[in-house]
CSV table of C-alpha atoms in Angstrom, one decimal:
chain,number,residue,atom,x,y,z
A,126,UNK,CA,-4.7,15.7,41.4
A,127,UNK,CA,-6.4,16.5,44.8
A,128,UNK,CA,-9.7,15.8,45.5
A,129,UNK,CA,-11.1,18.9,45.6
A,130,UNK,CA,-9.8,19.6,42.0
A,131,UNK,CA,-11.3,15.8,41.1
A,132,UNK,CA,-15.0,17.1,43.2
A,133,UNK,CA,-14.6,20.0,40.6
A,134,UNK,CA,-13.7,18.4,38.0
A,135,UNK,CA,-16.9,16.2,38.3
A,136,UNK,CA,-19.5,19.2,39.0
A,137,UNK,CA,-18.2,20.9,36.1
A,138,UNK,CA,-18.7,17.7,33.9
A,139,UNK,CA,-22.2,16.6,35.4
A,140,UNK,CA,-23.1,20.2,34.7
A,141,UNK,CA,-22.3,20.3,31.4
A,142,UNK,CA,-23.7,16.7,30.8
A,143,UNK,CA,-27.1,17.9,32.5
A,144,UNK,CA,-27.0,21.3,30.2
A,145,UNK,CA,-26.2,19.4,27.0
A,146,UNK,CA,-29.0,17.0,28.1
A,147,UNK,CA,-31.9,19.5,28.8
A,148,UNK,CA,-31.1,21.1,25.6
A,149,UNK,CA,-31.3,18.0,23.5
A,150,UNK,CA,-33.9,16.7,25.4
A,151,UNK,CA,-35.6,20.0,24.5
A,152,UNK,CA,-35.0,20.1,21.2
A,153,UNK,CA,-36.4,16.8,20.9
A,154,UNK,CA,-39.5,18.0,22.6
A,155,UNK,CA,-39.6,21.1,20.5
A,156,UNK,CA,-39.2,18.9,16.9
A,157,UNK,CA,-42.3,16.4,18.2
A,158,UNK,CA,-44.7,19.3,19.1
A,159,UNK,CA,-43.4,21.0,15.6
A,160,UNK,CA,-44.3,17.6,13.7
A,161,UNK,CA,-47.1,17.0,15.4
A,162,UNK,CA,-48.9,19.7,12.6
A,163,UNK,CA,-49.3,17.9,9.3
A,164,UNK,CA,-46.9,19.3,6.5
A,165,UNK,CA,-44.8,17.7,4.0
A,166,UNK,CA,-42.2,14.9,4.5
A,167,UNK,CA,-39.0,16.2,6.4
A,168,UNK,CA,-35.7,14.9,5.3
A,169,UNK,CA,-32.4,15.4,8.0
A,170,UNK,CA,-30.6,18.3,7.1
A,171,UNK,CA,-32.6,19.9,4.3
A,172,UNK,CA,-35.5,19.6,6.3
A,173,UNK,CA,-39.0,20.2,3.5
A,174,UNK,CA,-37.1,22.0,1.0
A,175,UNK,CA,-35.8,19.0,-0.9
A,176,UNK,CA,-38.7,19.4,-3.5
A,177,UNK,CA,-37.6,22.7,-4.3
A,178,UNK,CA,-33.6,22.0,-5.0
A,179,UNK,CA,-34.3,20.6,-8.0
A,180,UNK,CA,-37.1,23.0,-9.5
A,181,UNK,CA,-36.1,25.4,-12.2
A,182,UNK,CA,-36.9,29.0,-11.3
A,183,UNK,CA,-39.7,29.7,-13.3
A,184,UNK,CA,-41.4,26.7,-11.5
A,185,UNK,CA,-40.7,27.4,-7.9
A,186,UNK,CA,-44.2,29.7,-7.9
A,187,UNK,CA,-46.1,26.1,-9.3
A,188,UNK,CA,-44.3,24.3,-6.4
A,189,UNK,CA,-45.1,26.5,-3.7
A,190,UNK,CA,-48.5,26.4,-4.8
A,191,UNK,CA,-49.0,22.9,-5.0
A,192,UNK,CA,-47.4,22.4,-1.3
A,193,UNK,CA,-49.6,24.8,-0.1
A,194,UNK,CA,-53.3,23.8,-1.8
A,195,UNK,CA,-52.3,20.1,0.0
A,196,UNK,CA,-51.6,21.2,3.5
A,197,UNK,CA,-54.3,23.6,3.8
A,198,UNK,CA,-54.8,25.9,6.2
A,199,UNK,CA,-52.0,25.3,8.8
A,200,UNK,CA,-49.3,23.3,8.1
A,201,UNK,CA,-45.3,22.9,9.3
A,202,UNK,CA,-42.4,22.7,7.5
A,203,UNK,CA,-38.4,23.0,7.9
A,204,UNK,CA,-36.0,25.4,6.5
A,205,UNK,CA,-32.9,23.0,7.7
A,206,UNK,CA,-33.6,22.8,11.5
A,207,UNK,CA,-35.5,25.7,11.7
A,208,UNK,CA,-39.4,25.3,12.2
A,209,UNK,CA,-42.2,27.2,10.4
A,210,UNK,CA,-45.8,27.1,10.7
A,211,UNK,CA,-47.5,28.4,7.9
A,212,UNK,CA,-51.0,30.0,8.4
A,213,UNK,CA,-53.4,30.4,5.4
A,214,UNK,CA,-56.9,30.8,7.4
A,215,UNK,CA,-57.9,34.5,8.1
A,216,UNK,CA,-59.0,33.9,11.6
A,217,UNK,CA,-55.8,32.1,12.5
A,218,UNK,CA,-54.2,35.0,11.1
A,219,UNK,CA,-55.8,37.3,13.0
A,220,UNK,CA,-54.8,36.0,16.5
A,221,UNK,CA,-50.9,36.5,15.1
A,222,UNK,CA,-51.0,40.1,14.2
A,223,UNK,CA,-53.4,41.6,16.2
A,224,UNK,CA,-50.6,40.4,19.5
A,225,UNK,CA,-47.5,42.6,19.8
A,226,UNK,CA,-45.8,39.5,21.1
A,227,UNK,CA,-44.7,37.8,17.6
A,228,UNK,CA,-43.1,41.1,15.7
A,229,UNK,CA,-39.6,40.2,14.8
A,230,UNK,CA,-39.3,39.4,11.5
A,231,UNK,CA,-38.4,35.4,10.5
A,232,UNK,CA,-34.8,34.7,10.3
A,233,UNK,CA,-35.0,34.7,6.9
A,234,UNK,CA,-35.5,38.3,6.2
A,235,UNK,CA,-31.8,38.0,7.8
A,236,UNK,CA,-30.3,37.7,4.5
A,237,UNK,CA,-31.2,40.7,3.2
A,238,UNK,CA,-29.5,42.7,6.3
A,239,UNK,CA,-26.2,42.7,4.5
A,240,UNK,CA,-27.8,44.5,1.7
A,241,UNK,CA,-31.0,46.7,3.1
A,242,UNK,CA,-29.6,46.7,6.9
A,243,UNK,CA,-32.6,47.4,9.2
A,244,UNK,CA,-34.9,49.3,7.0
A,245,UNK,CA,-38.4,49.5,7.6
A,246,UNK,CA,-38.8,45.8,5.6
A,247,UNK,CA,-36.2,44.1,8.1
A,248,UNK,CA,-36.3,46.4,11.4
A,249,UNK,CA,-39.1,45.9,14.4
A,250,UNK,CA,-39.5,47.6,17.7
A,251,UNK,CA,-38.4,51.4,18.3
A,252,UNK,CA,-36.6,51.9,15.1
A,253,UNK,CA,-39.0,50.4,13.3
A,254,UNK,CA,-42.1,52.8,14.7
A,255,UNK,CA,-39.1,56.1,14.6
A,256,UNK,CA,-38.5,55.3,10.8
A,257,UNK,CA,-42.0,54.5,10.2
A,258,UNK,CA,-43.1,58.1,11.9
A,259,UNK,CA,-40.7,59.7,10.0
A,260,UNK,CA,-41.5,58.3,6.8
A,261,UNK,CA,-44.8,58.4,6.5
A,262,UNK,CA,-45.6,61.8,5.9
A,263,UNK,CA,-43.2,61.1,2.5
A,264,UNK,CA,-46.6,59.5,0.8
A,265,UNK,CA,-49.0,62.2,1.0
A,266,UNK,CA,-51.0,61.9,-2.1
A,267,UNK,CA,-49.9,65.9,-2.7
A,268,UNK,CA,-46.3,64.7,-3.0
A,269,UNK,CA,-47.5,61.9,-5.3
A,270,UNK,CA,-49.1,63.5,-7.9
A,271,UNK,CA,-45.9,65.6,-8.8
A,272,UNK,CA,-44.7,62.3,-9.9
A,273,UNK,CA,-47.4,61.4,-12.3
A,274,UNK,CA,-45.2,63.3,-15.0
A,275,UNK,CA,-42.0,61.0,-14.1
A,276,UNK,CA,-44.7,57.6,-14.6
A,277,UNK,CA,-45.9,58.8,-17.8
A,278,UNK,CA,-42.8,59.3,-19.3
A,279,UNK,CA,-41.4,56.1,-18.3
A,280,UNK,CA,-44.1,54.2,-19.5
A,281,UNK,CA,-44.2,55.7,-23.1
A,282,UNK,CA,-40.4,54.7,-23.4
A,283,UNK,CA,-42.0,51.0,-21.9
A,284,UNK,CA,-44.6,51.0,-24.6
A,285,UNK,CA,-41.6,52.1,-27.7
A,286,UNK,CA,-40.1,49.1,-26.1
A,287,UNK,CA,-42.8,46.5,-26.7
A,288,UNK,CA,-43.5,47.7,-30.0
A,289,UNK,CA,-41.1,44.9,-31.5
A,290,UNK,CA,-43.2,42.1,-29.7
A,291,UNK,CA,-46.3,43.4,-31.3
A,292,UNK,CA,-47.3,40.1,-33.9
A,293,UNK,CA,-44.5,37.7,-31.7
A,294,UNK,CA,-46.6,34.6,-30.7
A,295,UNK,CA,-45.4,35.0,-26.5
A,296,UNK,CA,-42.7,36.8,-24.8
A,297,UNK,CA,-41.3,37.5,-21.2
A,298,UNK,CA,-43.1,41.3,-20.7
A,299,UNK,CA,-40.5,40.9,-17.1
A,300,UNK,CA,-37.7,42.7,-18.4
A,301,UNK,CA,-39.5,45.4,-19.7
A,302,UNK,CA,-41.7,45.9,-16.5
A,303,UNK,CA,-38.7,45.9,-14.0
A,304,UNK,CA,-36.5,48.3,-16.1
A,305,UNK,CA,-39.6,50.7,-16.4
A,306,UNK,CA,-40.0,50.3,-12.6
A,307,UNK,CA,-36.4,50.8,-12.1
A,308,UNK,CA,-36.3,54.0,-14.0
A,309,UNK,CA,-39.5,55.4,-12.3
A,310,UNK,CA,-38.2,54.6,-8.5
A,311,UNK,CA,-34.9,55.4,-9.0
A,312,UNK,CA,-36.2,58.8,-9.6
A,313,UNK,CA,-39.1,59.3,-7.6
A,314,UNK,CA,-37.0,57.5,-4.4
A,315,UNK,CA,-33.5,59.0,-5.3
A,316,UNK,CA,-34.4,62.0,-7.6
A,317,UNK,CA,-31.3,60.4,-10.6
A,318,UNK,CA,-31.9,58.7,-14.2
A,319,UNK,CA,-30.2,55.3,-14.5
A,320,UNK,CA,-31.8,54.9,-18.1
A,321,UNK,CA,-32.4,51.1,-17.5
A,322,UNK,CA,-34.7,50.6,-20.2
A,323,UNK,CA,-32.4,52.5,-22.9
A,324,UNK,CA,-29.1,50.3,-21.2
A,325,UNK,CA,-27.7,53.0,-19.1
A,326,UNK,CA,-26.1,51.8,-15.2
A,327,UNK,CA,-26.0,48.2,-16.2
A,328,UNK,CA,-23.6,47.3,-13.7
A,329,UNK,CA,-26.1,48.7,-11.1
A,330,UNK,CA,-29.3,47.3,-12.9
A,331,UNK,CA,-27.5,44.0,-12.8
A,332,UNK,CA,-26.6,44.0,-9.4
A,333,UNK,CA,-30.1,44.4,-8.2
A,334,UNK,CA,-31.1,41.7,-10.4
A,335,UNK,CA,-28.3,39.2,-9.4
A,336,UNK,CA,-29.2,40.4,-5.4
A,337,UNK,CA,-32.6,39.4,-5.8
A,338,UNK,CA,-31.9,36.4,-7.4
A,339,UNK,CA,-29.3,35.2,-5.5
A,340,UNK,CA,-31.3,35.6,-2.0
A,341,UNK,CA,-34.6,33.3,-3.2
A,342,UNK,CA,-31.4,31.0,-3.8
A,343,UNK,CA,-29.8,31.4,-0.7
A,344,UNK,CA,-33.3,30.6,1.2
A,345,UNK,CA,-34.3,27.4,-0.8
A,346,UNK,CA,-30.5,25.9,-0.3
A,347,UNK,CA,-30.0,25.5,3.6
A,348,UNK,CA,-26.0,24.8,3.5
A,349,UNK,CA,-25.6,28.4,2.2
A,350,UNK,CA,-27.3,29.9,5.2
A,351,UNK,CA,-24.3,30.0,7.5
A,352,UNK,CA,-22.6,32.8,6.5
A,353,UNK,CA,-19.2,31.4,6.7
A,354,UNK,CA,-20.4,28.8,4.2
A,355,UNK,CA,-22.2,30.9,2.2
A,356,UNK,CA,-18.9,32.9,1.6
A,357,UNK,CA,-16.9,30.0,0.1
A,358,UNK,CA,-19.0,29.9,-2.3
A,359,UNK,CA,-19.1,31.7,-5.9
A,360,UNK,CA,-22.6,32.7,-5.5
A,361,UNK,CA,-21.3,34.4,-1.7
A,362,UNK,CA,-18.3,36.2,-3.6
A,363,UNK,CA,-20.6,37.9,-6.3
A,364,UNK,CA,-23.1,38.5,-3.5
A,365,UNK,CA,-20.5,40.9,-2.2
A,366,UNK,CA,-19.6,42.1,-5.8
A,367,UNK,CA,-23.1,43.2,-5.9
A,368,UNK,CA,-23.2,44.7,-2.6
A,369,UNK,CA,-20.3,46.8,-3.3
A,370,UNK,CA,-21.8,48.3,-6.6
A,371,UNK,CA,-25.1,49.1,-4.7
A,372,UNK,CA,-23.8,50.3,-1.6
A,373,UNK,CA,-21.1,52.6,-3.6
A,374,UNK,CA,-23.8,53.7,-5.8
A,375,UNK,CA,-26.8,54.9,-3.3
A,376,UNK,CA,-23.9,56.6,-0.9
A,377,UNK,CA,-22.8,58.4,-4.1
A,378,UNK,CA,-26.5,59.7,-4.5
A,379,UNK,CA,-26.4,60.5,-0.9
A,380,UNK,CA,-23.4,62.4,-0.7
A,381,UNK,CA,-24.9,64.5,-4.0
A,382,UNK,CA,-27.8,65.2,-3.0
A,383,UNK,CA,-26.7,66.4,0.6
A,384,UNK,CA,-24.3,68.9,-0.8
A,385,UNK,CA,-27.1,69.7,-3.0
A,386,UNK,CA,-29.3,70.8,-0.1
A,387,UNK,CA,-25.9,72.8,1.6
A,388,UNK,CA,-25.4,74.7,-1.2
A,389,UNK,CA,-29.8,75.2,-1.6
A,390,UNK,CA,-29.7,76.7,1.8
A,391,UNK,CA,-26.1,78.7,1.4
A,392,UNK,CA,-27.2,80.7,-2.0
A,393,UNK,CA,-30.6,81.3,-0.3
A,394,UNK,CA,-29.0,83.2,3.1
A,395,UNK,CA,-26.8,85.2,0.9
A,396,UNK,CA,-29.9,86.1,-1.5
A,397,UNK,CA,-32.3,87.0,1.6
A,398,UNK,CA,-35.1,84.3,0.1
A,399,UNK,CA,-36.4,80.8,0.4
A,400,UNK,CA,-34.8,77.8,-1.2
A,401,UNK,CA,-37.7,77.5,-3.7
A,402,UNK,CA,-37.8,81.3,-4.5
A,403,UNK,CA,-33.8,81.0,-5.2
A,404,UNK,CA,-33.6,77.5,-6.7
A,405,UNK,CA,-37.3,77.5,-8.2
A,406,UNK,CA,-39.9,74.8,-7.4
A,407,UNK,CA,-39.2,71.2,-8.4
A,408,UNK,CA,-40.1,68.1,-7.8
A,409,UNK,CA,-38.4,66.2,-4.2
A,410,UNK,CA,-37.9,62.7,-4.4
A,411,UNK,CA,-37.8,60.1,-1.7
A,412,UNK,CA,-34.5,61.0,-0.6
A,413,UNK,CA,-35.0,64.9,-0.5
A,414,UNK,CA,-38.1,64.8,2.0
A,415,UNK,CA,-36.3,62.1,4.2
A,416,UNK,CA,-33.1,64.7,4.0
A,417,UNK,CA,-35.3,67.5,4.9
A,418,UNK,CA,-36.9,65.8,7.5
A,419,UNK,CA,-33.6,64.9,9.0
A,420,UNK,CA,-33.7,67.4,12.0
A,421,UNK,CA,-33.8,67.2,15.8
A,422,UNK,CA,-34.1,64.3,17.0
A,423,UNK,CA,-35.2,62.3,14.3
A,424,UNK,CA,-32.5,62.5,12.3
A,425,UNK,CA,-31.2,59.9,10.4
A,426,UNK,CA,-27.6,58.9,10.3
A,427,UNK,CA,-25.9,58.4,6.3
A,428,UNK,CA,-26.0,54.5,6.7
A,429,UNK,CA,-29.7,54.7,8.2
A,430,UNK,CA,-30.4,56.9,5.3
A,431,UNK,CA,-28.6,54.0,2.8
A,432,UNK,CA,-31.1,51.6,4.2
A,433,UNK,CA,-34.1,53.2,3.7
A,434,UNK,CA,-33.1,54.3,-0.2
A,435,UNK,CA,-31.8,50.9,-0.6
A,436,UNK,CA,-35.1,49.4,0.8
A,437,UNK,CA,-37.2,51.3,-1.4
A,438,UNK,CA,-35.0,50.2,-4.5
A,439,UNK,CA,-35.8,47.0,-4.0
A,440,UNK,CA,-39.3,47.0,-2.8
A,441,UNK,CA,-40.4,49.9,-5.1
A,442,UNK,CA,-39.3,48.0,-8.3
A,443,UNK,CA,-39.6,44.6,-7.3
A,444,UNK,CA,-43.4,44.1,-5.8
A,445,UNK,CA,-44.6,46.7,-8.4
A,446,UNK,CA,-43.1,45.2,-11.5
A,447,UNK,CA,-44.7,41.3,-10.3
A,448,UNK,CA,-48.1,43.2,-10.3
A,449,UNK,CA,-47.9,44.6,-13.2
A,450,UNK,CA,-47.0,41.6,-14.9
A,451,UNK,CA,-50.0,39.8,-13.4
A,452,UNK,CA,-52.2,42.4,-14.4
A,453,UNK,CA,-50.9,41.9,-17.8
A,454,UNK,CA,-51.1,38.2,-18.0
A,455,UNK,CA,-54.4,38.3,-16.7
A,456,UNK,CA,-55.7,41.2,-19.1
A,457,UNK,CA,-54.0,38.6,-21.8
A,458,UNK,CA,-56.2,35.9,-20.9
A,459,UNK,CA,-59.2,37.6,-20.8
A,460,UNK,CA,-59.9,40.1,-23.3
A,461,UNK,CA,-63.1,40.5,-22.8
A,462,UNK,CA,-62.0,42.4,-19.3
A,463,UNK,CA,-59.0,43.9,-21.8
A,464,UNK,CA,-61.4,45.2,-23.6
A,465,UNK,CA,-63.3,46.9,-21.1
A,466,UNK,CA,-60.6,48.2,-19.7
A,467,UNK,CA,-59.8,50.1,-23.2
A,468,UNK,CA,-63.1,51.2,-23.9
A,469,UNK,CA,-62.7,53.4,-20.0
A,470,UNK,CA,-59.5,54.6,-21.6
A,471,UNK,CA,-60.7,55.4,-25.0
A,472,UNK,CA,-64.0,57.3,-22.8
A,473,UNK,CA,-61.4,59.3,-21.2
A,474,UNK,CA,-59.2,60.4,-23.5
A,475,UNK,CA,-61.4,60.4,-26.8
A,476,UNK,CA,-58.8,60.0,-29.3
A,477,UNK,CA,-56.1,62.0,-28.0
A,478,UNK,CA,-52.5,61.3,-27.0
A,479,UNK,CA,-51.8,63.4,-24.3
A,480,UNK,CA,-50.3,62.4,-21.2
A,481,UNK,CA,-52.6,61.2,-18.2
A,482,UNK,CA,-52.8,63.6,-15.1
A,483,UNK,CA,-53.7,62.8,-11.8
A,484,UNK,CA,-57.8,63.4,-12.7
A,485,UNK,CA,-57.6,61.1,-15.1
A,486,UNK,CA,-55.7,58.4,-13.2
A,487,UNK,CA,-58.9,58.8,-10.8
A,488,UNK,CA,-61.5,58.3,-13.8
A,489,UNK,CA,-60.1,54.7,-14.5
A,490,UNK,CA,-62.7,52.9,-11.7
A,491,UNK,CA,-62.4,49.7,-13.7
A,492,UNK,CA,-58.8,49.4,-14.4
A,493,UNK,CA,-58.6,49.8,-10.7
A,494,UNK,CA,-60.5,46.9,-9.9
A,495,UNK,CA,-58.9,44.8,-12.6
A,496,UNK,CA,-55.9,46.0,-10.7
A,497,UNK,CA,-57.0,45.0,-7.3
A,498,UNK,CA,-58.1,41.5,-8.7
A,499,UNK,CA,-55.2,40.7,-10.1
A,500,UNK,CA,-52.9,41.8,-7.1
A,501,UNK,CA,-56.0,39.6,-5.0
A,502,UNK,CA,-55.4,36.8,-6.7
A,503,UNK,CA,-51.4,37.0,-6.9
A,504,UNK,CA,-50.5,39.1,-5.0
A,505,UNK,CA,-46.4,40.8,-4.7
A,506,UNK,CA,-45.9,39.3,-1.5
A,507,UNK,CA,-47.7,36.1,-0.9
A,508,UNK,CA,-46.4,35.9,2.2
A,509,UNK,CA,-45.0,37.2,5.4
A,510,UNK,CA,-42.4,35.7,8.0
């Protein structure tokens, strides 16, 4: 070898050695400012999650809880090698996100991409603010109140349901609550009937359980976070099992409702009229207005439309059913507030058993607050990343 190709040779190697050593050196850096915030013990590789791999499900909330009420109001901890501070204090809060600097969403909301994509739960920036726009105008409290029929209905089926636990001494209300709140935004967001609560689209129903589930999985165990990993796995192969029913099933409703809309606009040309005068008014779910508002240059490509729908499946169902069943716990424990909140129903109805409308929904100023107290004191999303 020459010399010049030996004088390369050792540039190229003190280069390297000089890049892996600023990046270690770093790193180090980085992990001493990190730890210099209290927060709970950090073990090498799993980081502060180790108290969580061996909790059962149901007590993950109690763990949290208790990790939290001893590092308050700012404490670090590590998801594997990955840092997070964790801000409790309003004011320090505040600083966070009222600054356009800090936007992007944690890494974790990274595992739900494969599912959701870059809805408006996982996206940030321009498609983020384009989607948001767009969206909006899809929860004026006009288009709303046509859907105070669909909720009634749904919840009579929900109280026929519960009718069996009536004299039980304790129950899970859970699976009733989510399949209500399946039925109701499966209709409202996609305008079709799965029937959850009577057993109709299990595979669906089940997928969206098994997705949730297997997510708050994937986050507490850090060797499943590289996706390669995470694919050798059984829990990776009926992650895709579950994608593949959900996916299949919202494109389905997609394609439907689309050639709805064609054939809408065709019969009203040839009959010289609107598409309400030829079809008749109804009701337009979630996926209708965001079809209709699909024009220009807003409009939405299928798989951007899959995300949103998809998004709105799983947040629709999931953060409402969690505040219902607080409500209901809570109401449980105190019926003294229970029995307030009857008395307000019993003044606005006065005996009778029809359906609520949208006025009476308005009358019912205390079960709002009980609402509000109970979504206050757990609320759906107890945090942000």
């Amino acid at each position: 070898m020459d010399t010049f190709s030996l004088l390369f040779c050792g540039v190229v190697l003190l280069l390297g050695t000089l890049f892996l050593y600023s990046r270690t050196s770093k790193r180090e850096r980085f992990i001493r400012m990190v730890d210099q915030i209290p927060g709970p013990r950090s073990y090498p590789i799993l980081g502060t999650v180790l108290p969580f791999l061996f909790t059962k499900r149901q007590d993950l909330f109690k763990v949290s809880q208790k990790l939290i009420n001893e590092n308050l109001p700012l404490f670090r901890g590590w998801t594997g090698s990955v840092a997070d501070v964790n801000l409790t204090c309003p004011e320090d809060v505040e600083v966070i996100l009222s600054s356009s600097r800090h936007v992007d969403k944690s890494f974790l909301y990274g595992f739900l991409h494969s599912w959701l994509g870059t809805g408006l739960l996982t996206s940030t920036g321009e498609k983020w603010h384009a989607h948001r726009k767009m969206i909006t105008p899809t929860f004026h409290f006009s288009i709303l109140d046509s859907f105070v029929e669909v909720f009634s209905e749904k919840s009579e089926i929900l109280v026929s349901k519960l009718q069996k636990e009536v004299g039980s001494q304790g129950f899970d209300v859970y699976p009733y609550i989510t399949k209500c709140a399946l039925d109701i935004i499966c209709e409202t967001a996609m305008g079709t009937k799965i029937f959850a609560q009577d057993g109709g689209n299990l595979d669906y129903v089940t997928a969206i359980y098994d997705m949730s589930e297997i997510t708050v999985q994937r986050i507490f165990q850090p060797w499943l976070h590289p996706e390669s990993i995470f694919k050798l796995f059984r829990i990776g192969r009926r992650h895709d099992e579950c994608l593949r029913v959900l996916h299949g099933f919202t494109r389905k409703v997609i394609a439907e409702r689309k050639a709805q809309m064609v054939n809408k606009r065709v019969m009203a040309n040839q009959m010289s009229g609107s598409e309400d005068e030829v079809v008749g008014k109804k009701r337009k779910a979630f996926l209708d207005l965001l079809l209709e508002a699909n024009v220009g240059d807003a409009k939405l490509t299928d798989e951007e439309l899959r995300e949103e729908v998809d998004t709105f499946m799983f947040e629709g169902h999931d953060t409402t059913s969690a505040a219902m069943c607080w409500a209901i716990y809570l109401l449980g424990l105190h019926p003294d507030v229970q029995e307030k909140a009857y008395e307000e129903q019993e003044s606005i109805f006065q005996g009778s058993d029809r359906s609520p409308n949208m006025k009476d929904l308005t009358e019912m100023k205390y079960l709002e607050r009980v609402i509000k107290e109970a979504l206050r004191l757990y609320p759906s999303v107890p945090g942000i990343g």
